[in-house]
Coordinates of C-alpha atoms in Angstrom, one line a residue:
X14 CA -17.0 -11.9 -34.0
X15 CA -14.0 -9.4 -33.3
X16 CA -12.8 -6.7 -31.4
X17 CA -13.1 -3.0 -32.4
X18 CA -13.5 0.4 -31.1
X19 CA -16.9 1.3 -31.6
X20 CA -18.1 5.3 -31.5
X21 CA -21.7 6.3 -30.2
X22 CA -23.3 9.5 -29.6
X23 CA -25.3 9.6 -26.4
X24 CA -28.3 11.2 -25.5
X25 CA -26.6 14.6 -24.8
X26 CA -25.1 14.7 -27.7
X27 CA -21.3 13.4 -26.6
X28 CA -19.4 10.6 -28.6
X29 CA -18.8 7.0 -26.2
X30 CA -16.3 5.3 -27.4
X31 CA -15.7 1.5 -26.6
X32 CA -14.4 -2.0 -27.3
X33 CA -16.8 -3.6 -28.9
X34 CA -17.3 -7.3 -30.2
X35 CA -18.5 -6.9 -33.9
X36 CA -20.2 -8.9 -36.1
X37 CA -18.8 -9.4 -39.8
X38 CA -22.1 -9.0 -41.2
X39 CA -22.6 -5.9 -39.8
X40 CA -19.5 -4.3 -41.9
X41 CA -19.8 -2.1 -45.0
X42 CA -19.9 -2.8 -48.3
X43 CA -16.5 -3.0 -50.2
X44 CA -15.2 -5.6 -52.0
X45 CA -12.3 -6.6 -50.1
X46 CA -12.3 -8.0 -46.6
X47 CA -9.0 -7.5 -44.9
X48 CA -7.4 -9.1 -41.7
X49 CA -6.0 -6.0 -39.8
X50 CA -2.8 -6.1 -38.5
X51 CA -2.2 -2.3 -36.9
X52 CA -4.1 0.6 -37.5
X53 CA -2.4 4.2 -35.5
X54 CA -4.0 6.7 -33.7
X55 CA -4.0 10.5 -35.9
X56 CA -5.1 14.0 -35.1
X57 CA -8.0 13.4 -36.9
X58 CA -8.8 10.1 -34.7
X59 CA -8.5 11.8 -31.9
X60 CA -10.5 14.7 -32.7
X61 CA -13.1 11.6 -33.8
X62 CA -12.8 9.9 -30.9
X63 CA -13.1 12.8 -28.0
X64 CA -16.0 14.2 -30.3
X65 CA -13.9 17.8 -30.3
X66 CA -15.0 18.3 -33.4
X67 CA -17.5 16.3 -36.0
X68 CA -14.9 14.6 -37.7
X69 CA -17.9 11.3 -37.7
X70 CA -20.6 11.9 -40.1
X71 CA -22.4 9.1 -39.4
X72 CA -22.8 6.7 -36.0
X73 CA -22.2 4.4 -35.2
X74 CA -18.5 4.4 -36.6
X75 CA -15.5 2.5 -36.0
X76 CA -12.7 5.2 -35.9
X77 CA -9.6 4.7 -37.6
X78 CA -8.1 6.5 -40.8
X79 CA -5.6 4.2 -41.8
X80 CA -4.7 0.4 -41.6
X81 CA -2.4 -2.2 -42.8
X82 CA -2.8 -5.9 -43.1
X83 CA -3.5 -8.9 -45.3
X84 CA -6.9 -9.5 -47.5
X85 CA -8.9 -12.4 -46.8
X86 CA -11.3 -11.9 -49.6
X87 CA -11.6 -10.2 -52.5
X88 CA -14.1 -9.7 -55.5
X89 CA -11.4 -7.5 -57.4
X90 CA -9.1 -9.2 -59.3
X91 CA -6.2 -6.6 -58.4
X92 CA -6.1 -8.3 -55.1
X93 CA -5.9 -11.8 -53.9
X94 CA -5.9 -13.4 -50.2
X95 CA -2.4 -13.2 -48.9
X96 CA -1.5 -9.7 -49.9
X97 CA -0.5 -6.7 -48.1
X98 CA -2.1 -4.1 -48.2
X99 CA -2.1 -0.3 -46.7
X100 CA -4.8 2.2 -46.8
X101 CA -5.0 5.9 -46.2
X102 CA -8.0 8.5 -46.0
X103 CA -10.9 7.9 -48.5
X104 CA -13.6 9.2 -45.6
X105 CA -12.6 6.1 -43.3
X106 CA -13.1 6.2 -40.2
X107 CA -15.3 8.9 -40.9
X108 CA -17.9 7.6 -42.8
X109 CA -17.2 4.4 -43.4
X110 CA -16.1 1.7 -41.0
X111 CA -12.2 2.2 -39.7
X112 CA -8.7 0.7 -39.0
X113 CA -9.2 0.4 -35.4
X114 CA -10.5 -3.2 -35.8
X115 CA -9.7 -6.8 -36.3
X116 CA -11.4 -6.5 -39.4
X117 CA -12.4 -4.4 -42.2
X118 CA -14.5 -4.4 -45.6
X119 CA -13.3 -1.7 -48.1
X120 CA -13.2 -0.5 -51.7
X121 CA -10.6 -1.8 -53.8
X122 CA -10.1 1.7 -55.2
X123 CA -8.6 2.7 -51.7
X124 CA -6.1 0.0 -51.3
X125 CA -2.1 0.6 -51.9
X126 CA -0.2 -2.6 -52.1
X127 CA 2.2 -2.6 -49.5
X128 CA 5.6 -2.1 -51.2
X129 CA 8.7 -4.1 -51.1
X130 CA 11.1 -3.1 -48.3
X131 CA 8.0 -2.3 -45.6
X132 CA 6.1 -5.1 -43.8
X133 CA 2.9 -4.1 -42.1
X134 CA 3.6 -2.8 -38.9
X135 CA 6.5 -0.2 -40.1
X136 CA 3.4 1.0 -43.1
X137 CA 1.3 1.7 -40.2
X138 CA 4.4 3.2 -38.4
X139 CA 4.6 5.6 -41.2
X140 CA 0.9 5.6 -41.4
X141 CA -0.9 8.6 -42.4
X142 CA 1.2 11.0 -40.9
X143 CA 4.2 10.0 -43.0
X144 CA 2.4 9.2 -46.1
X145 CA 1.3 13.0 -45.5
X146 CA 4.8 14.3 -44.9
X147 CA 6.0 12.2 -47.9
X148 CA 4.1 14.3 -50.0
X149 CA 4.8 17.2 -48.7
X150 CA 8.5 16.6 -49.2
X151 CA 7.3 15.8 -52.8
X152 CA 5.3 19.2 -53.0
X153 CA 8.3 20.9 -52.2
X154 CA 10.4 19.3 -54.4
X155 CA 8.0 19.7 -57.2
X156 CA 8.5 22.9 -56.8
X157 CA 12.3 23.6 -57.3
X158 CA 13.4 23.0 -53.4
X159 CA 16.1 21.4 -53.3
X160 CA 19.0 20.8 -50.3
X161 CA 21.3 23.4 -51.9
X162 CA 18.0 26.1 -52.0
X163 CA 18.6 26.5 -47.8
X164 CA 17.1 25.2 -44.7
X165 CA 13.8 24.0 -44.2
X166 CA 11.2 24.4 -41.5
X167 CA 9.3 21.9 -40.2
X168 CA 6.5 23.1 -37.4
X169 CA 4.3 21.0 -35.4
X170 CA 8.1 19.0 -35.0
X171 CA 6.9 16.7 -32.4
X172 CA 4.3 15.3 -33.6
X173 CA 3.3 12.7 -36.4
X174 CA 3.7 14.1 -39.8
X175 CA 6.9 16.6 -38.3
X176 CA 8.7 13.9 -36.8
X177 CA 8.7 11.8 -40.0
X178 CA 9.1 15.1 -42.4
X179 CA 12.1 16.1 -40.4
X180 CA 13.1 12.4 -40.7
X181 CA 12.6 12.4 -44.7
X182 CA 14.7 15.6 -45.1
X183 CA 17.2 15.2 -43.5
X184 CA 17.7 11.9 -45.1
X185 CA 17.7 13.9 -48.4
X186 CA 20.3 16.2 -47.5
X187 CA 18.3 19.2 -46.3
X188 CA 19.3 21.3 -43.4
X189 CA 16.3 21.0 -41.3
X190 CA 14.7 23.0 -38.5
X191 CA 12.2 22.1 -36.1
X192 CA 9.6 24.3 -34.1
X193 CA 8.2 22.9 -31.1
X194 CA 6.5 23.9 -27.9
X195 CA 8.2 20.8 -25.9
X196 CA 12.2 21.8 -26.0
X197 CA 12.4 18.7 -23.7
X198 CA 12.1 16.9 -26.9
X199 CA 15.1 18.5 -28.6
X200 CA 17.4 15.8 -28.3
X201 CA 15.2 13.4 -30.0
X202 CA 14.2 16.0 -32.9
X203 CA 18.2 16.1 -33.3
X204 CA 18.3 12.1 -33.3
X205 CA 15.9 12.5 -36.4
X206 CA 18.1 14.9 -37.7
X207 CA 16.8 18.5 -37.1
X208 CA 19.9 20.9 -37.2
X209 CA 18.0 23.9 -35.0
X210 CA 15.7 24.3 -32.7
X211 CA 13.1 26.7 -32.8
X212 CA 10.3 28.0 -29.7
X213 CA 6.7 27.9 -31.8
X214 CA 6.1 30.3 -29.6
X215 CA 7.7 32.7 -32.0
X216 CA 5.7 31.8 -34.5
X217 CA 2.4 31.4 -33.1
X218 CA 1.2 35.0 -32.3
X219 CA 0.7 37.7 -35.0
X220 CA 3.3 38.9 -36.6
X221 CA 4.2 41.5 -39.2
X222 CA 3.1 41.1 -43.3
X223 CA 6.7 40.7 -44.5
X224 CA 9.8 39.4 -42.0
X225 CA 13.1 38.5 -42.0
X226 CA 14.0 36.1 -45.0
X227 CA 14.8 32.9 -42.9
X228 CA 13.9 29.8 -44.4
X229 CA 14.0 28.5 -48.5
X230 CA 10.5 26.1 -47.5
X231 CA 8.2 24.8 -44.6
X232 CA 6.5 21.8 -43.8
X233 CA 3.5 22.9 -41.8
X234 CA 1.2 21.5 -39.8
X235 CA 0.1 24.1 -37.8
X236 CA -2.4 26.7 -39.4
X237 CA -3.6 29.8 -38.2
X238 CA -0.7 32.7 -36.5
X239 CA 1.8 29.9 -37.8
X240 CA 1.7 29.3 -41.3
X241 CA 1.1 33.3 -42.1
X242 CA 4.3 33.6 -39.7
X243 CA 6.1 30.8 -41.8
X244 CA 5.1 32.1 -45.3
X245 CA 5.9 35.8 -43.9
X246 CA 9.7 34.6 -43.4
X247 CA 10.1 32.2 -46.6
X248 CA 13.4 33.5 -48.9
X249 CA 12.4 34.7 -52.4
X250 CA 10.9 32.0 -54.2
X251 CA 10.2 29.9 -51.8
X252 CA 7.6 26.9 -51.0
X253 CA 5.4 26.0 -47.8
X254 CA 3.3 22.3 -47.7
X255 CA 0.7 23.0 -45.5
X256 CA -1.0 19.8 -44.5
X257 CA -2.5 20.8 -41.1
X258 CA -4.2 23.4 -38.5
X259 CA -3.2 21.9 -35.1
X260 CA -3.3 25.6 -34.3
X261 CA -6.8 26.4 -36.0
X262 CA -7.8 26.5 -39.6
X263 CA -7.6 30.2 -40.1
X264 CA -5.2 31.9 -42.0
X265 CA -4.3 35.4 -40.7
X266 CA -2.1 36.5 -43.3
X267 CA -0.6 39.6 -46.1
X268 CA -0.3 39.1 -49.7
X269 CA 2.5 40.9 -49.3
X270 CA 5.2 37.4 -49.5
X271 CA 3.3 35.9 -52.3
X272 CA 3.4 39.3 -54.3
X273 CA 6.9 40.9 -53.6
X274 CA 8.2 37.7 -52.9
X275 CA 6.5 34.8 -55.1
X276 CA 6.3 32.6 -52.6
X277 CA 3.8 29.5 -53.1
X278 CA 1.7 27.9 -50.7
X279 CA 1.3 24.5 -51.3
X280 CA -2.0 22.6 -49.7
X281 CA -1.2 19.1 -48.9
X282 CA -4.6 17.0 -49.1
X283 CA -4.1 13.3 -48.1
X284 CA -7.5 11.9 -48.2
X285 CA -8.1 12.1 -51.8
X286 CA -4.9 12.1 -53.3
X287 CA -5.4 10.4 -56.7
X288 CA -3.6 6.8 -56.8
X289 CA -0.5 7.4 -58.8
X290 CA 0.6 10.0 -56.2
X291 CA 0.1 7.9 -53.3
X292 CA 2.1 5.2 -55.1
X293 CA 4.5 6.9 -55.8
X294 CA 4.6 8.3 -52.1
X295 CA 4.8 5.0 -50.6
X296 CA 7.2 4.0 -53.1
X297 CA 9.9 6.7 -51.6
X298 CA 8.8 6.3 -48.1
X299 CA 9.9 2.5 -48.7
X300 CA 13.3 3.4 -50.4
X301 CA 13.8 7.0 -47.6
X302 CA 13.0 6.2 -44.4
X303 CA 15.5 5.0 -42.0
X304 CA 14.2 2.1 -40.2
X305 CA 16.2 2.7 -37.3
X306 CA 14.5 6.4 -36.6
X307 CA 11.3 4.9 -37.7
X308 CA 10.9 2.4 -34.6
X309 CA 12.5 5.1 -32.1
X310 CA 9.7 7.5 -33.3
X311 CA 7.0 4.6 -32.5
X312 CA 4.8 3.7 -30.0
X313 CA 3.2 0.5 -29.6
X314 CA -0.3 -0.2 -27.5
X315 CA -3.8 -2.0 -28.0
X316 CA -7.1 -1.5 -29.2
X317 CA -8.1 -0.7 -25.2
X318 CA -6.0 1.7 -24.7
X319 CA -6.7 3.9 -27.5
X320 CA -9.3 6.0 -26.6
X321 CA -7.7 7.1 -23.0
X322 CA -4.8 8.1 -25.6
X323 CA -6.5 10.3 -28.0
X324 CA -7.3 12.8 -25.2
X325 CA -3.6 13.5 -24.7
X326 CA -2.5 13.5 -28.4
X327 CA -5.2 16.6 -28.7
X328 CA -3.4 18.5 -25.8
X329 CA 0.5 17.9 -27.7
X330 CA 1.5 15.1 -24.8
X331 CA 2.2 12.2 -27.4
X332 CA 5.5 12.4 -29.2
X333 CA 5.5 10.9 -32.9
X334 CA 3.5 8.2 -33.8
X335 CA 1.4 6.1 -32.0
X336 CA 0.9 2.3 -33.5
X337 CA -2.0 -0.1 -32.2
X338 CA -1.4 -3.7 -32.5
X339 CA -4.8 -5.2 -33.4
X340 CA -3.4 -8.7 -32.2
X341 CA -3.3 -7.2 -28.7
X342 CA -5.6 -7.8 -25.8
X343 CA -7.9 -5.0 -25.9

């Protein structure tokens, strides 16, 4: 038996969430078993968890899109017992059993070995947030942005994949900007190494087809008013990743900057990336990232406090990532 967070739906039709003792047995098929170290808390868990919107296809469900840890058994011969392991999207947590327990019985297919330089708790620190800005910052780059092109907007700065994307650029040399609704948070966006900060409120009503030529590419997590503001203000030529719609998923926009412009928008898809991408992702994440801004971006709690969490994550009150140490007390 171990701990998890198990999701219900009650009569009425709202999801329960709640530590549960599990029983191995009554895990999903997969053919490896893995001891999980730390899972995190995402957008898309927290939408999961507060049943804002039917993120679970299935119930019950253990919530959790991501984990890192060790296997303890394996019927694929590209893993053993003893390694590390990291896995990202693939429906987890969704509709099939999540990171946010002691234990978990996956496809092999879905697995990433953790790569030299990372132990488990700084994969999960990056966790799907990073491993989504990561490539993003590969989308861009794939596409002739380079630190010399101009400065780059992050929006959505504060929270999981901006705080890591600002992170990851300005490692690479980019000039970075950040849009946030907290200025508060300024000083830490700096830390990470934003050079301006911008009010999302600028960007978050409607605004005209075609504006002011501002910034060379955007990492965008935002959606809706946002991105059509963002691609509105790109420079000729230039790229947007949009991986997100913390705003909504609509996408109030012109033709006009993709036609007397050529911008490109660039959709960022992280549950289904094919392997050699998200190799190759993890691979820079482990060689880019500074350690140092890593941990000051992270936030450690348990399995029982997860769900009181998620709540405030969907309202914009948690700053970058949130890890949960599956060795704590629930």
């Amino acid at each position: 038996m171990f701990e998890a967070l198990l999701l219900t739906k009650a009569e009425d039709g709202t999801t329960q969430a709640a530590v549960t003792s599990i029983d191995e047995a009554q895990l999903p098929g997969g053919e490896v078993l893995i001891d999980v170290a730390y899972s995190t808390v995402n957008y898309k868990d927290a939408l999961a968890i507060t049943g804002k919107s039917p993120v679970v296809r299935k119930f019950p469900m253990v919530p959790g899109i991501d984990l890192a840890g060790t296997v303890l058994e394996s019927s694929d011969a590209r893993f053993r017992p003893g390694d590390a392991v990291v896995l990202n999207g693939w429906g987890v947590g969704e509709t099939h059993w999540g990171g946010l327990a002691r234990k978990a019985r996956v496809k092999a297919d879905w697995l990433v070995p953790i790569p030299r330089g990372l132990d488990a708790r700084q994969a999960m620190a990056i966790g799907t947030a990073g491993y989504t800005a990561m490539l993003c910052v590969m989308a861009l780059q794939n596409h002739g942005v380079t630190a010399a092109t101009g400065p780059v907007l992050v929006t959505g700065a504060n929270g999981g994949v901006g705080t890591i994307a600002i992170a990851l650029l300005a490692k690479l040399g980019f000039e970075v900007h950040a849009s946030t609704g907290r200025p508060q948070e300024a000083a830490h966006l700096q830390r990470l190494g934003a050079k301006e900060i911008i009010d999302r409120a600028t960007l978050s009503e409607p605004g005209k087809p075609l504006q002011k030529e501002r910034w060379a590419a955007a990492v965008d997590s935002v959606g809706s008013h946002t991105l059509a503001n963002v691609c509105a203000s790109l420079k000729y030529g230039g790229t947007v990743a949009a991986c997100g719609l913390a705003q909504g998923m609509d996408f109030p926009a012109s033709v006009a900057p993709f036609i007397l412009r050529g911008i490109t928008l660039a959709g960022i898809d992280s549950v289904h990336a094919p392997q050699t991408r998200r190799l190759a992702a993890w691979q820079l994440l482990a060689m880019e990232l500074p350690r140092d801004l890593l941990d000051a971006n992270t936030e450690t709690i348990g399995l029982g406090a997860v769900a009181g969490l998620a709540p405030r994550l969907l309202a914009g009150q948690v700053r970058g990532r949130v890890l949960v140490d599956l060795a704590r007390a629930p």
